[in-house]
XYZ file of C-alpha atoms in Angstrom:
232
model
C 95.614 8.558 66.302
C 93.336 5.983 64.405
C 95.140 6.653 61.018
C 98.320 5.941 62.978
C 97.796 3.058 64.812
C 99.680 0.377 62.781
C 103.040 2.647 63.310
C 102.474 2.653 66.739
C 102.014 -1.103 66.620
C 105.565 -1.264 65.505
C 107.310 0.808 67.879
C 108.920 -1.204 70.503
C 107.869 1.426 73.701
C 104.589 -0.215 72.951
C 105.209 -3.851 72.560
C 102.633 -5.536 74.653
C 99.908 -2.838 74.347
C 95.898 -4.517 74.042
C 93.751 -2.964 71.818
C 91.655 -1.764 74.146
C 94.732 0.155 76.233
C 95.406 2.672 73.023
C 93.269 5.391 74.030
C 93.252 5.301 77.702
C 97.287 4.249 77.252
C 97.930 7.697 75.078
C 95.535 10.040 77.050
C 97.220 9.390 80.660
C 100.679 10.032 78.846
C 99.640 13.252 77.399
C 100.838 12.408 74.501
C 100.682 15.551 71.879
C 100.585 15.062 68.151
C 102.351 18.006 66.293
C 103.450 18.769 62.448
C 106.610 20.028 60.994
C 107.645 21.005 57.874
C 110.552 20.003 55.842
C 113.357 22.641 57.279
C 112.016 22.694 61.096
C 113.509 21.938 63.909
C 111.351 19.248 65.937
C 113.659 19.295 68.857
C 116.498 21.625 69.254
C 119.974 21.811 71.183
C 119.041 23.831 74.634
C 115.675 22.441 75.056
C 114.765 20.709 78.172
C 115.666 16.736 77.751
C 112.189 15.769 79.269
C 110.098 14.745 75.903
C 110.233 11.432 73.754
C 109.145 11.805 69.754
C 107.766 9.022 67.933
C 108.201 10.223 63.826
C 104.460 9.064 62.254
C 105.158 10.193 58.962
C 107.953 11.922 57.035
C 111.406 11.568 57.446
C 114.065 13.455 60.297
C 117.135 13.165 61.305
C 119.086 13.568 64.937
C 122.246 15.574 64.331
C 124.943 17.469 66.455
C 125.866 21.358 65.605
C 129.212 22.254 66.204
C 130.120 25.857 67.418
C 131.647 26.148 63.963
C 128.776 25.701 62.031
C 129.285 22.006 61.098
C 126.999 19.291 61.554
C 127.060 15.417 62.317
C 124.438 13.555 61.786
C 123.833 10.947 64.364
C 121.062 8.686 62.842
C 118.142 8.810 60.087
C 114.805 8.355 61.528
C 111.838 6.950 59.683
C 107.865 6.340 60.411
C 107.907 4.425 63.474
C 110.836 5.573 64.752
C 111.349 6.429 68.576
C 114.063 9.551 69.205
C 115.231 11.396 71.947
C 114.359 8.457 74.618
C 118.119 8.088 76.144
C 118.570 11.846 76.593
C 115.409 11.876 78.377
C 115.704 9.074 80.903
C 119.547 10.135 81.101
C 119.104 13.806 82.038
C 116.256 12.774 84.895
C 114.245 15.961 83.132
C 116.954 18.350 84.812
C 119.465 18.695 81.804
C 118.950 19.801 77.926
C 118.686 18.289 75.111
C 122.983 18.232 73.141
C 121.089 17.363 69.653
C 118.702 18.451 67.436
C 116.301 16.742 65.477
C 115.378 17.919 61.422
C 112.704 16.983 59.676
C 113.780 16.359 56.242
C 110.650 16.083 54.986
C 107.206 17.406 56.276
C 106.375 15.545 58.992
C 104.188 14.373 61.908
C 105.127 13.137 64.924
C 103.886 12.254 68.355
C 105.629 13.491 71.583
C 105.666 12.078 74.721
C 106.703 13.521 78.930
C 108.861 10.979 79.553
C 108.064 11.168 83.305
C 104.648 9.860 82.362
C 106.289 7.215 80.976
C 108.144 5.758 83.928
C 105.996 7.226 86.340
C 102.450 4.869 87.607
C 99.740 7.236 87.612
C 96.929 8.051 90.215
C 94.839 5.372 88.117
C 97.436 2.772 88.367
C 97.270 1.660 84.532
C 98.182 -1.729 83.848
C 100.637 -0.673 80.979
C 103.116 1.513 82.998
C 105.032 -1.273 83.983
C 104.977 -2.833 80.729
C 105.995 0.251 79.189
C 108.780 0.477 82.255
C 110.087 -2.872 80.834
C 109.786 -1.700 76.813
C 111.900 1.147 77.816
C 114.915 -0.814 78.819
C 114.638 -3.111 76.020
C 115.039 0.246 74.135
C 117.699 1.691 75.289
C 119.759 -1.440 74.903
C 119.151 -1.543 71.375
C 119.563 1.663 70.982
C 123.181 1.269 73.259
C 123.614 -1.800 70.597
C 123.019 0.794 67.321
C 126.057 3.146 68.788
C 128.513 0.247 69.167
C 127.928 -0.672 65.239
C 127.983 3.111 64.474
C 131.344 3.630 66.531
C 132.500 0.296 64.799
C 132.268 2.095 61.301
C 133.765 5.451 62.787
C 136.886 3.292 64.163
C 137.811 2.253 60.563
C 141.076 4.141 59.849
C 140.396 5.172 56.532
C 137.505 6.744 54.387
C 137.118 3.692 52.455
C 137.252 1.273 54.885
C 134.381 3.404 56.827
C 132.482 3.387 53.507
C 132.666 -0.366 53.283
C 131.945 -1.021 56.668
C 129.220 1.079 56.621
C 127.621 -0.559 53.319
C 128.033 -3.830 54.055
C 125.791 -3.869 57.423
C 123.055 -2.342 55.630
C 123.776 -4.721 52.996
C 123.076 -7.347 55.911
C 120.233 -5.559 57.371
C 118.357 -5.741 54.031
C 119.149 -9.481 52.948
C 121.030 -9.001 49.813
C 123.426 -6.644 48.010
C 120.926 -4.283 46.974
C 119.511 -1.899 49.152
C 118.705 2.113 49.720
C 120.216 3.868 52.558
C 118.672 7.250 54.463
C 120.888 9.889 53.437
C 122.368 12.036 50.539
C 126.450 11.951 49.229
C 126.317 14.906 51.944
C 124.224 13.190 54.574
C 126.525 10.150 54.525
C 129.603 12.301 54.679
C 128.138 13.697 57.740
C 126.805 10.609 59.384
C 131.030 8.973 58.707
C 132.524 11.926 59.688
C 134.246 12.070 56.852
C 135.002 15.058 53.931
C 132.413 14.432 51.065
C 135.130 15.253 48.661
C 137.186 11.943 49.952
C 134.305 10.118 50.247
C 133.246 10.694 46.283
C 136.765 9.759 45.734
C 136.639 6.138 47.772
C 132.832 5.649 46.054
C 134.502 6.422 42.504
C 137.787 4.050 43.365
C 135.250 1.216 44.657
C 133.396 1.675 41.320
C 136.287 1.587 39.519
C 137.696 -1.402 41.207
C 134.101 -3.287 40.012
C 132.886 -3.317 44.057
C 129.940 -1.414 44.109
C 127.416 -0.192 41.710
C 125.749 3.706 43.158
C 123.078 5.893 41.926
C 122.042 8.766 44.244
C 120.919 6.830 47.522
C 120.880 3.375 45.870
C 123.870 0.711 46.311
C 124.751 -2.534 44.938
C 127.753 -4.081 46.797
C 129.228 -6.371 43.843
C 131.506 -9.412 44.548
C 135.064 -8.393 45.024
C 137.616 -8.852 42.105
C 140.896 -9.849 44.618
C 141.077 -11.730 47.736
C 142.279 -8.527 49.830
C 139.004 -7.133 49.600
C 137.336 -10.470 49.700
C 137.836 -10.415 53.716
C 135.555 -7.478 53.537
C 132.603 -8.994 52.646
């Protein structure tokens, strides 16, 4: 876990941790490091909800399969990123996972019991609480990142979805600029929205002089009209 200790470093679960609680911290959770390639499920629907993932490298993403075949996907994860936590502590290890998570890439990822997690072991470590404490500070955010998800599903149109959607990432990366996780289909997916309607909103914005787009790169430009003014 040497090479992967700066990642680790940035995942809030371990906010808090000395340097000199890694490896005792890691060996009393039993925390397994596996690799997937691009195409494999890490986690899959039906599994038992009693593991946490922290990606390390690569890229995945946490999506819902419908009994029809379609998907939704529910968030993007990148290196550093902590997934499957509120299934976990919600299902109490008796329940299964409802989502699946993809890598997208090849990946590597560490997994985690969760009941070693919230549960003080027979050497009563220091860090449990601490990590007791990280884990609620988690799950709020993560509470906070499905409010500002549902905000952009409540939008009544496609466009207005899109522009929601585009201008908090806008925000979240401090200027107009900016990459975002996900493919024309990917985004379709994560808005719930046809990718044929959503190609036609991304060519009308284009055409209107809002937005600049190139594969998974954006450039939100000022609006021409005071209607769409109050958007940005």
């Amino acid at each position: 876990m040497d090479d992967y200790e700066a990642i680790l470093r940035r995942v809030p679960l371990f906010a808090g941790i000395r340097p000199d609680e890694w490896e005792r911290m890691l060996g009393c959770l039993g925390a397994v490091h596996r690799r997937y390639p691009a195409g494999e499920f890490i986690l899959m629907a039906g599994q038992p909800a009693d593991r946490v993932g922290v990606l390390l490298e690569g890229r995945a993403r946490v999506l819902r399969e419908e009994f029809s075949g379609a998907r939704t996907i529910l968030t993007a994860l990148a290196p550093g990123d902590l997934f499957a936590e509120a299934f976990a502590c919600a299902s109490g290890g008796g329940r299964t996972l409802p989502v699946s998570v993809l890598a997208t890439s090849d990946c590597r990822v560490l997994l985690i019991d969760y009941r070693k997690i919230i549960t003080a072991c027979p050497s009563a470590c220091d860090f449990h609480a601490r990590l007791v404490r990280n884990m609620l500070a988690v799950l709020a955010d993560k509470n906070l990142l499905l409010n500002r998800r549902l905000r952009h599903l409540s939008k009544r149109t496609t466009r207005e979805k899109l522009l929601s959607y585009l201008s908090e990432e806008a925000a979240a990366h401090g200027g107009g600029e900016f990459d975002i996780p996900f493919d024309r289909q990917g985004l379709a997916d994560y808005l719930c929205v046809e990718r044929s309607a959503m190609s036609a909103a991304l060519s009308k914005l284009r055409e209107e002089g809002l937005l600049e787009t190139r594969r998974s790169h954006f450039r939100l430009l000022r609006p021409r009209d005071r209607e769409d003014a109050e958007l940005f």
